[in-house]
Coordinates of C-alpha atoms in Angstrom, one line a residue:
M3 CA -111.9 -71.6 36.4
K4 CA -109.7 -69.1 34.6
S5 CA -112.8 -67.6 32.9
T6 CA -114.4 -67.0 36.3
Y7 CA -111.3 -65.1 37.6
C8 CA -111.4 -63.0 34.4
I9 CA -115.0 -62.1 35.0
D10 CA -114.3 -61.1 38.6
L11 CA -111.4 -58.9 37.5
I12 CA -113.5 -57.2 34.9
L13 CA -116.3 -56.5 37.4
I14 CA -113.8 -55.1 39.9
F15 CA -112.3 -52.9 37.2
V16 CA -115.7 -51.7 36.1
I17 CA -116.8 -50.8 39.6
F18 CA -113.7 -48.8 40.4
S19 CA -113.8 -47.2 37.0
L20 CA -117.3 -45.7 37.7
P21 CA -117.3 -41.9 38.0
L22 CA -117.8 -40.5 41.5
S23 CA -121.2 -39.1 40.6
A24 CA -122.4 -42.5 39.6
M25 CA -121.2 -44.0 42.9
C26 CA -123.0 -41.3 44.8
T27 CA -126.3 -41.6 42.9
P28 CA -127.7 -44.3 45.2
V29 CA -127.0 -42.1 48.2
A30 CA -128.8 -39.2 46.6
D31 CA -131.7 -41.4 45.7
R32 CA -131.9 -42.7 49.3
L33 CA -131.9 -39.1 50.6
A34 CA -134.6 -38.1 48.2
H35 CA -137.0 -40.6 49.7
L36 CA -136.3 -39.8 53.3
D37 CA -138.8 -37.9 55.4
F38 CA -136.8 -35.7 57.8
G39 CA -138.6 -34.4 60.9
D40 CA -138.6 -30.9 62.2
P41 CA -135.2 -29.5 63.0
H42 CA -134.2 -29.5 66.7
P43 CA -134.8 -26.0 68.1
Q44 CA -131.3 -25.8 69.6
T45 CA -129.0 -27.7 67.2
G46 CA -131.0 -27.2 64.0
L47 CA -130.5 -30.9 63.1
A48 CA -133.3 -33.1 61.5
L49 CA -133.3 -36.9 61.8
A50 CA -134.6 -39.6 59.5
T51 CA -134.3 -43.4 59.1
D52 CA -133.8 -45.2 55.8
G53 CA -135.0 -48.6 54.8
R54 CA -131.7 -50.2 55.9
G55 CA -132.1 -48.9 59.4
D56 CA -129.3 -46.3 59.2
I57 CA -129.8 -42.9 60.9
W58 CA -129.5 -39.8 58.7
V59 CA -129.0 -36.3 60.1
K60 CA -129.6 -33.2 58.0
G61 CA -128.0 -29.9 59.0
E62 CA -127.1 -26.6 57.6
I63 CA -123.8 -24.6 57.6
S64 CA -123.8 -21.0 58.6
P65 CA -123.7 -18.7 55.5
E66 CA -120.6 -16.9 56.7
L67 CA -118.7 -20.2 56.6
L68 CA -119.6 -21.2 53.0
S69 CA -116.7 -21.4 50.5
R70 CA -114.2 -21.6 53.3
Q71 CA -112.0 -24.5 54.4
L72 CA -114.1 -26.1 57.1
V73 CA -113.7 -28.9 59.7
L74 CA -116.7 -30.9 60.9
H75 CA -116.5 -33.2 63.8
I76 CA -118.6 -34.6 66.7
P77 CA -116.6 -33.9 70.0
S78 CA -117.6 -37.1 71.7
G79 CA -115.8 -40.4 72.0
H80 CA -119.1 -42.1 72.0
V81 CA -119.7 -41.5 68.3
V82 CA -117.1 -43.0 66.1
D83 CA -118.8 -44.5 63.1
Y84 CA -120.4 -42.0 60.7
D85 CA -120.0 -40.5 57.2
L86 CA -120.4 -37.0 56.0
Y87 CA -121.9 -36.0 52.6
V88 CA -121.7 -32.5 51.2
Y89 CA -122.5 -30.9 47.9
H90 CA -119.8 -30.1 45.4
G91 CA -121.6 -28.3 42.7
D92 CA -124.7 -30.5 42.0
R93 CA -123.0 -33.7 43.2
L94 CA -123.2 -35.2 46.7
L95 CA -119.7 -36.3 47.7
R96 CA -118.2 -37.9 50.8
P97 CA -114.9 -36.3 51.9
V98 CA -112.0 -38.4 53.2
Q99 CA -112.1 -38.9 56.9
D100 CA -109.2 -37.7 59.1
S101 CA -107.3 -35.8 56.4
N102 CA -106.4 -32.2 55.9
E103 CA -107.2 -30.0 52.8
H104 CA -104.2 -31.5 51.0
G105 CA -105.5 -35.1 51.5
Q106 CA -102.8 -36.0 54.0
K107 CA -103.8 -38.2 56.9
I108 CA -103.7 -36.4 60.3
R109 CA -104.1 -37.5 63.9
T110 CA -107.4 -36.4 65.6
R111 CA -109.1 -37.1 68.9
Y112 CA -112.5 -37.5 67.1
P113 CA -113.3 -38.5 63.5
L114 CA -113.3 -35.3 61.4
Y115 CA -113.9 -34.2 57.8
T116 CA -112.1 -31.3 56.1
F117 CA -114.1 -29.8 53.2
S118 CA -115.3 -26.7 51.4
T119 CA -118.7 -26.2 49.9
E120 CA -121.0 -23.5 48.6
N121 CA -124.2 -25.4 49.5
P122 CA -125.2 -25.0 53.2
V123 CA -126.9 -28.4 53.4
Y124 CA -125.0 -31.4 54.7
Y125 CA -125.9 -35.0 55.7
L126 CA -124.5 -37.4 58.3
N127 CA -125.0 -41.1 57.9
F128 CA -124.7 -43.3 61.0
K129 CA -124.1 -47.0 60.6
Q130 CA -125.3 -47.5 64.2
N131 CA -127.8 -45.5 66.2
P132 CA -126.1 -42.3 67.5
V133 CA -126.2 -41.0 71.0
S134 CA -129.5 -39.3 71.7
K135 CA -127.8 -36.0 72.2
L136 CA -125.8 -35.1 69.1
K137 CA -123.5 -32.1 69.0
V138 CA -122.0 -31.3 65.6
S139 CA -119.2 -28.8 65.4
I140 CA -118.3 -26.9 62.2
Q141 CA -115.4 -24.5 62.3
E142 CA -112.8 -23.0 60.0
S143 CA -109.8 -25.3 59.8
T144 CA -107.4 -22.7 61.3
Q145 CA -109.7 -22.0 64.2
Y146 CA -110.2 -25.7 64.8
F147 CA -106.5 -26.7 64.9
Y148 CA -105.7 -23.8 67.2
Q149 CA -108.5 -24.8 69.6
E150 CA -107.5 -28.4 69.4
S151 CA -103.9 -27.6 70.4
T152 CA -105.2 -25.6 73.4
D153 CA -107.4 -28.5 74.4
L154 CA -104.6 -31.0 74.1
M155 CA -102.4 -28.9 76.3
R156 CA -105.0 -28.7 79.0
I157 CA -105.6 -32.5 78.8
Y158 CA -101.9 -33.3 79.0
L159 CA -101.6 -31.0 82.1
Y160 CA -104.4 -33.0 83.7
Y161 CA -102.7 -36.3 82.8
G162 CA -99.5 -34.9 84.3
L163 CA -101.3 -34.1 87.5
I164 CA -102.7 -37.7 87.8
I165 CA -99.3 -39.2 87.0
M166 CA -97.6 -37.0 89.6
A167 CA -100.1 -38.0 92.2
M168 CA -99.6 -41.7 91.3
I169 CA -95.8 -41.3 91.6
F170 CA -96.2 -39.7 95.1
N171 CA -98.4 -42.5 96.2
V172 CA -96.0 -45.1 94.9
V173 CA -93.2 -43.4 97.0
F174 CA -95.5 -43.4 100.0
F175 CA -96.2 -47.1 99.5
L176 CA -92.5 -47.9 99.4
I177 CA -91.9 -45.9 102.5
F178 CA -94.9 -47.0 104.6
L179 CA -95.6 -50.4 102.9
D180 CA -99.3 -49.6 103.3
K181 CA -101.9 -51.1 101.0
H182 CA -103.9 -47.9 101.1
F183 CA -101.4 -46.3 98.8
A184 CA -101.1 -49.2 96.4
T185 CA -104.9 -49.5 96.0
Y186 CA -105.2 -45.7 95.4
V187 CA -102.5 -45.9 92.7
L188 CA -104.5 -48.5 90.9
L189 CA -107.7 -46.5 91.3
Q190 CA -105.9 -43.4 89.8
A191 CA -104.6 -45.5 86.9
S192 CA -108.1 -46.7 86.1
L193 CA -109.5 -43.1 86.3
L194 CA -106.7 -42.0 83.9
C195 CA -107.8 -44.7 81.5
T196 CA -111.4 -43.6 81.7
F197 CA -110.4 -40.0 80.8
F198 CA -108.1 -41.3 78.1
L199 CA -111.1 -42.9 76.4
E200 CA -113.5 -40.0 77.1
D201 CA -111.0 -37.5 75.7
G202 CA -110.9 -39.3 72.4
M203 CA -107.3 -40.5 72.8
L204 CA -108.2 -43.9 71.7
H205 CA -109.0 -42.5 68.2
Y206 CA -105.9 -40.3 68.4
F207 CA -103.4 -43.1 69.0
Y208 CA -105.3 -46.2 67.9
P209 CA -107.9 -45.3 65.4
H210 CA -108.1 -48.9 64.1
I211 CA -109.7 -50.1 67.3
A212 CA -111.8 -47.0 68.1
H213 CA -115.0 -48.9 67.3
Y214 CA -114.3 -50.9 70.5
F215 CA -114.8 -47.7 72.6
H216 CA -118.0 -48.6 74.4
Y217 CA -116.6 -52.1 75.4
L218 CA -113.4 -50.7 76.7
L219 CA -115.1 -47.9 78.5
T220 CA -117.5 -50.3 80.2
W221 CA -114.7 -52.5 81.4
V222 CA -112.5 -49.5 82.6
S223 CA -115.5 -47.9 84.5
S224 CA -116.3 -51.3 86.1
I225 CA -112.7 -51.8 87.2
S226 CA -112.7 -48.2 88.6
A227 CA -115.8 -49.0 90.7
V228 CA -114.3 -52.2 92.1
L229 CA -111.1 -50.4 93.0
A230 CA -113.1 -47.7 94.7
V231 CA -114.8 -50.3 96.8
M232 CA -111.4 -51.9 97.7
F233 CA -109.9 -48.5 98.6
T234 CA -112.8 -47.6 100.8
Y235 CA -112.6 -50.9 102.5
Y236 CA -109.0 -50.5 103.4
L237 CA -109.0 -46.8 104.2
L238 CA -112.0 -46.9 106.6
D239 CA -110.9 -50.3 108.1
L240 CA -114.2 -51.8 107.3
K241 CA -113.1 -55.2 108.3
Q242 CA -113.4 -53.9 111.9
N243 CA -115.8 -51.0 111.5
S244 CA -118.5 -52.7 109.3
T245 CA -119.8 -56.2 109.2
W246 CA -122.2 -55.8 106.3
F247 CA -120.1 -54.0 103.7
R248 CA -118.5 -57.1 102.2
K249 CA -121.8 -59.0 102.2
V250 CA -123.4 -56.3 100.1
A251 CA -120.5 -55.2 97.9
F252 CA -119.5 -58.7 96.7
P253 CA -122.8 -59.6 95.0
V254 CA -122.9 -56.2 93.3
V255 CA -119.3 -56.7 92.1
A256 CA -120.2 -60.2 90.8
V257 CA -123.2 -58.8 88.9
L258 CA -121.0 -56.0 87.5
L259 CA -118.2 -58.2 86.2
V260 CA -120.7 -60.8 84.7
G261 CA -122.6 -57.9 83.1
C262 CA -119.4 -56.6 81.5
G263 CA -118.7 -60.0 80.0
V264 CA -122.3 -60.4 78.7
Y265 CA -122.2 -56.8 77.2
V266 CA -119.0 -57.6 75.3
W267 CA -120.5 -60.8 74.1
T268 CA -124.0 -59.4 73.1
G269 CA -123.6 -55.6 72.8
S270 CA -127.0 -55.3 74.5
V271 CA -127.9 -51.7 75.5
L272 CA -130.0 -53.1 78.4
V273 CA -127.0 -55.0 79.8
R274 CA -124.9 -51.8 79.4
I275 CA -127.4 -49.9 81.5
I276 CA -127.3 -52.6 84.2
V277 CA -123.5 -52.4 84.3
N278 CA -123.7 -48.6 84.7
V279 CA -126.3 -48.9 87.4
S280 CA -124.0 -51.4 89.2
C281 CA -121.1 -49.0 89.0
F282 CA -123.1 -46.2 90.5
S283 CA -124.5 -48.6 93.1
L284 CA -120.9 -49.5 94.3
A285 CA -119.9 -45.8 94.4
G286 CA -123.1 -45.0 96.3
L287 CA -122.2 -47.8 98.7
C288 CA -118.8 -46.3 99.4
F289 CA -120.5 -42.9 99.8
Y290 CA -123.0 -44.3 102.3
Q291 CA -120.3 -46.1 104.4
A292 CA -118.2 -42.9 104.6
A293 CA -121.3 -41.1 105.7
V294 CA -121.9 -43.6 108.5
L295 CA -118.3 -43.1 109.8
F296 CA -118.5 -39.3 109.2
K297 CA -118.4 -38.4 112.9
D298 CA -115.7 -40.9 114.0
L299 CA -113.0 -40.6 111.3
I300 CA -111.7 -37.4 109.7
Y301 CA -110.6 -39.2 106.6
A302 CA -114.1 -40.6 106.2
R303 CA -115.3 -37.0 105.9
L304 CA -112.7 -36.3 103.2
L305 CA -113.6 -39.5 101.4
L306 CA -117.3 -38.5 101.6
L307 CA -116.5 -35.2 100.0
A308 CA -114.3 -36.7 97.3
F309 CA -116.6 -39.6 96.3
G310 CA -119.8 -37.7 96.7
F311 CA -118.8 -34.9 94.4
L312 CA -117.3 -37.4 91.9
V313 CA -120.3 -39.6 91.9
L314 CA -122.6 -36.6 91.5
M315 CA -120.6 -35.2 88.5
G316 CA -120.3 -38.7 87.0
G317 CA -124.0 -39.3 87.1
L318 CA -124.9 -35.9 85.6
Y319 CA -122.3 -36.4 82.9
T320 CA -123.8 -39.8 82.0
L321 CA -127.3 -38.2 81.8
N322 CA -125.8 -35.4 79.7
E323 CA -124.5 -37.9 77.2
F324 CA -127.9 -39.7 76.8
Y325 CA -130.5 -37.0 77.3
D326 CA -130.9 -33.6 75.6
N327 CA -131.5 -31.1 78.3
S328 CA -130.1 -27.6 78.5
L329 CA -129.7 -27.9 82.3
L330 CA -127.3 -30.8 81.8
S331 CA -125.1 -29.1 79.2
F332 CA -122.7 -27.8 81.9
F333 CA -121.8 -31.3 83.0
D334 CA -119.4 -32.2 80.3
V335 CA -116.0 -34.0 80.4
N336 CA -114.3 -30.9 81.7
G337 CA -116.7 -30.8 84.7
L338 CA -115.9 -34.4 85.3
R339 CA -112.2 -33.7 85.1
L340 CA -112.6 -30.9 87.7
A341 CA -114.4 -33.3 90.0
S342 CA -111.5 -35.7 89.6
V343 CA -109.0 -33.1 90.6
I344 CA -111.0 -32.3 93.7
E345 CA -111.2 -36.0 94.4
I346 CA -107.4 -36.3 94.1
V347 CA -106.8 -33.5 96.5
A348 CA -109.4 -34.7 99.1
V349 CA -108.2 -38.3 99.0
S350 CA -104.6 -37.2 99.3
F351 CA -105.5 -35.3 102.5
A352 CA -107.4 -38.4 103.7
L353 CA -104.3 -40.5 103.2
I354 CA -102.2 -38.0 105.1
F355 CA -104.6 -38.1 108.0
K356 CA -104.7 -41.9 107.8
V357 CA -100.9 -42.1 107.9
R358 CA -100.8 -39.7 110.9
F359 CA -103.3 -41.8 112.7
L360 CA -101.3 -44.9 112.0
R361 CA -98.1 -43.2 113.3
E362 CA -99.9 -42.2 116.5
E363 CA -101.3 -45.7 116.9
N364 CA -97.8 -47.1 116.5
E365 CA -96.4 -44.6 119.0
R366 CA -99.1 -45.7 121.4
Q367 CA -98.2 -49.4 120.9
R368 CA -94.6 -48.5 121.5
E369 CA -95.5 -46.9 124.7
E370 CA -97.4 -50.0 125.8
L371 CA -94.4 -52.1 124.8
R372 CA -92.1 -49.9 126.9
Y373 CA -94.4 -50.3 129.8
Q374 CA -94.4 -54.1 129.4
L375 CA -90.6 -54.0 129.3
E376 CA -90.5 -52.0 132.5
Q377 CA -92.7 -54.6 134.1
L378 CA -90.4 -57.3 132.9
K379 CA -87.4 -55.4 134.2
S380 CA -89.0 -55.0 137.6
S381 CA -90.1 -58.7 137.7
R382 CA -86.6 -59.8 136.7
H383 CA -85.0 -57.6 139.4
E384 CA -87.3 -59.1 142.0
K385 CA -86.3 -62.6 140.9
Q386 CA -82.6 -61.7 141.0
M387 CA -83.0 -60.4 144.5
G388 CA -84.8 -63.6 145.5
S389 CA -82.1 -65.7 143.9
I390 CA -79.4 -63.8 145.8
T391 CA -81.2 -64.4 149.1
H392 CA -82.0 -68.1 148.6
A393 CA -79.2 -69.1 146.3
P394 CA -75.9 -67.2 146.7
I395 CA -74.3 -68.9 143.7
P396 CA -76.9 -68.7 140.8
L397 CA -74.5 -70.1 138.2
D398 CA -75.8 -69.6 134.6
L399 CA -79.5 -69.4 135.5
P400 CA -79.9 -65.6 135.1
T401 CA -78.3 -65.7 131.7
I402 CA -80.6 -68.4 130.5
S403 CA -83.6 -66.6 131.9
A404 CA -82.6 -63.3 130.2
G405 CA -82.3 -65.1 126.9
H406 CA -85.7 -66.6 127.3
Q407 CA -87.1 -63.2 128.2
E408 CA -85.4 -61.6 125.2
E409 CA -87.0 -64.2 122.9
G410 CA -90.3 -63.6 124.5
I411 CA -89.9 -59.9 123.9
I412 CA -89.0 -60.5 120.3
H413 CA -92.1 -62.7 120.0
D414 CA -94.3 -60.0 121.5
I415 CA -92.8 -57.4 119.2
G416 CA -93.4 -59.7 116.2
M417 CA -97.1 -60.1 117.2
Q418 CA -97.5 -56.4 117.9
Y419 CA -96.0 -55.2 114.6
Q420 CA -96.8 -58.2 112.5
L421 CA -93.2 -59.1 111.8
T422 CA -92.3 -62.1 109.6
E423 CA -89.9 -64.8 110.9
R424 CA -87.1 -63.3 108.8
E425 CA -87.7 -59.8 110.2
K426 CA -87.5 -61.2 113.7
E427 CA -84.2 -62.7 112.9
V428 CA -83.0 -59.4 111.5
L429 CA -84.2 -57.7 114.7
R430 CA -82.3 -60.1 116.8
C431 CA -79.1 -59.5 114.8
I432 CA -79.5 -55.7 115.1
W433 CA -80.0 -56.0 118.8
N434 CA -76.7 -58.0 118.9
G435 CA -75.0 -55.1 117.1
D436 CA -74.4 -56.9 113.8
S437 CA -73.8 -54.9 110.6
N438 CA -75.7 -55.6 107.4
Q439 CA -72.8 -57.7 106.1
E440 CA -72.7 -59.7 109.3
I441 CA -76.5 -60.2 109.1
A442 CA -76.2 -61.4 105.5
N443 CA -73.5 -63.9 106.5
K444 CA -75.4 -65.2 109.5
L445 CA -78.7 -65.6 107.6
C446 CA -77.1 -66.8 104.3
I447 CA -78.7 -64.1 102.2
S448 CA -77.4 -61.3 100.0
I449 CA -76.5 -57.9 101.2
N450 CA -79.3 -56.4 99.1
T451 CA -81.9 -58.7 100.6
T452 CA -80.6 -57.8 104.0
K453 CA -81.1 -54.1 103.3
F454 CA -84.6 -54.8 102.0
H455 CA -85.6 -56.6 105.3
V456 CA -83.9 -53.9 107.4
G457 CA -85.9 -51.3 105.6
R458 CA -89.2 -53.2 106.0
L459 CA -88.4 -53.6 109.7
Y460 CA -87.8 -49.9 110.1
G461 CA -91.1 -49.1 108.5
K462 CA -93.1 -51.5 110.7
L463 CA -91.4 -50.4 113.9
N464 CA -91.7 -46.7 112.9
V465 CA -88.0 -46.1 113.4
R466 CA -85.4 -44.3 111.3
N467 CA -82.1 -46.0 112.2
R468 CA -80.4 -48.7 114.2
S469 CA -80.1 -46.6 117.3
E470 CA -83.8 -46.4 117.6
V471 CA -84.1 -50.2 117.1
R472 CA -81.4 -50.8 119.8
S473 CA -83.2 -48.4 122.2
M474 CA -85.9 -51.1 122.4
R475 CA -83.1 -53.5 123.3
E476 CA -81.8 -51.2 126.0
E477 CA -85.1 -51.6 127.8
V478 CA -84.2 -55.2 128.5
V479 CA -82.1 -55.7 131.6
E480 CA -78.5 -56.4 130.6
N481 CA -77.0 -59.7 131.7

């Protein structure tokens, strides 16, 4: 047993003691037997496949960049696993990934190699098949780091815009207690995660899990599509305005989520295509439903503009990632980011119009409630006049009748504004003139819980203070 361990140690020592040229010799031999095709007319890259199934890319460096400190990277989060080989003299070497010219590790959004060479030929080795469209960027190191800092500043400004919009919608949700705002916050968070991945931030912050990029992006995109369906359903009140939306959307959502699980399990490209098609199908479904309600609802028009532009840019961006076409080169992640900004602005206006509509609807309901109170007042007055005529001494009957009427009014208000039983109790206490502390004592709850229920009651009744709540009480005939 000891002799076996000794042999293993000797083999390890011999392997790591080999000179770099000896280690690179197999690579040079493999390259010598490869048959590279004609260079691409735009990128100048030639492709070949070796006996192991690895993809090799051959390119050339511009003469004016030779003998300078260079940085090579592929500005796409979709390509994370590749090696670079360049000539150092007559030897073919592999530089250290994600390090500067001093050999120190650095943070980068995409895998990069820092090197210097006098030979213009370089090779890229992909362990997995690369994206059909491959863009290789070679710059001087100083130029690269300056451009990278500028790009990061622009990206952080965009992230700040999304986070600010999320904060505003959280505040609106706390004020209006409306699920439209909550759903849109989740949708914005999922879009932020999507851009986080597309911008290469996964490799920047968590390079050890960057190879899970495609799985994470598939899940995040699918969640965004599902949240878009939920947001459309709530914003356009499709429970009342559409009978077929849920019947069509639910099966597509089921296929989408099952497809995500299968893709993570198998890594099949076909399954990934099915998932992408399902995502765009859900987005198209939202787009179509907004178009159906285009004439009736103003916020449907804004939603149509937002989702339509975003779906269009997203589809063109996806085609740009997989197909090499000069017409699609304009639809990069920056174009998708611009579409997202337009979507945020348009949906924010849609939410504003939605809130205005709800406030007008609440005002209309309050007017109806005032009318009903007037009818009750008139009816009670007639009953009192009849009681005076036929029964000169009514005893306690009017008081009991008024109490029943008040309970009926509270019941009607509860049905009208969807009040909980606790909120009805709080409303009754406010009508009786109780303070928050007195309400807390009567209902055996804390003062903070009382304030919470009072705030929810204000939001549902669309009032700002106790006086406006009591004004509803004043409509009832006093005993």
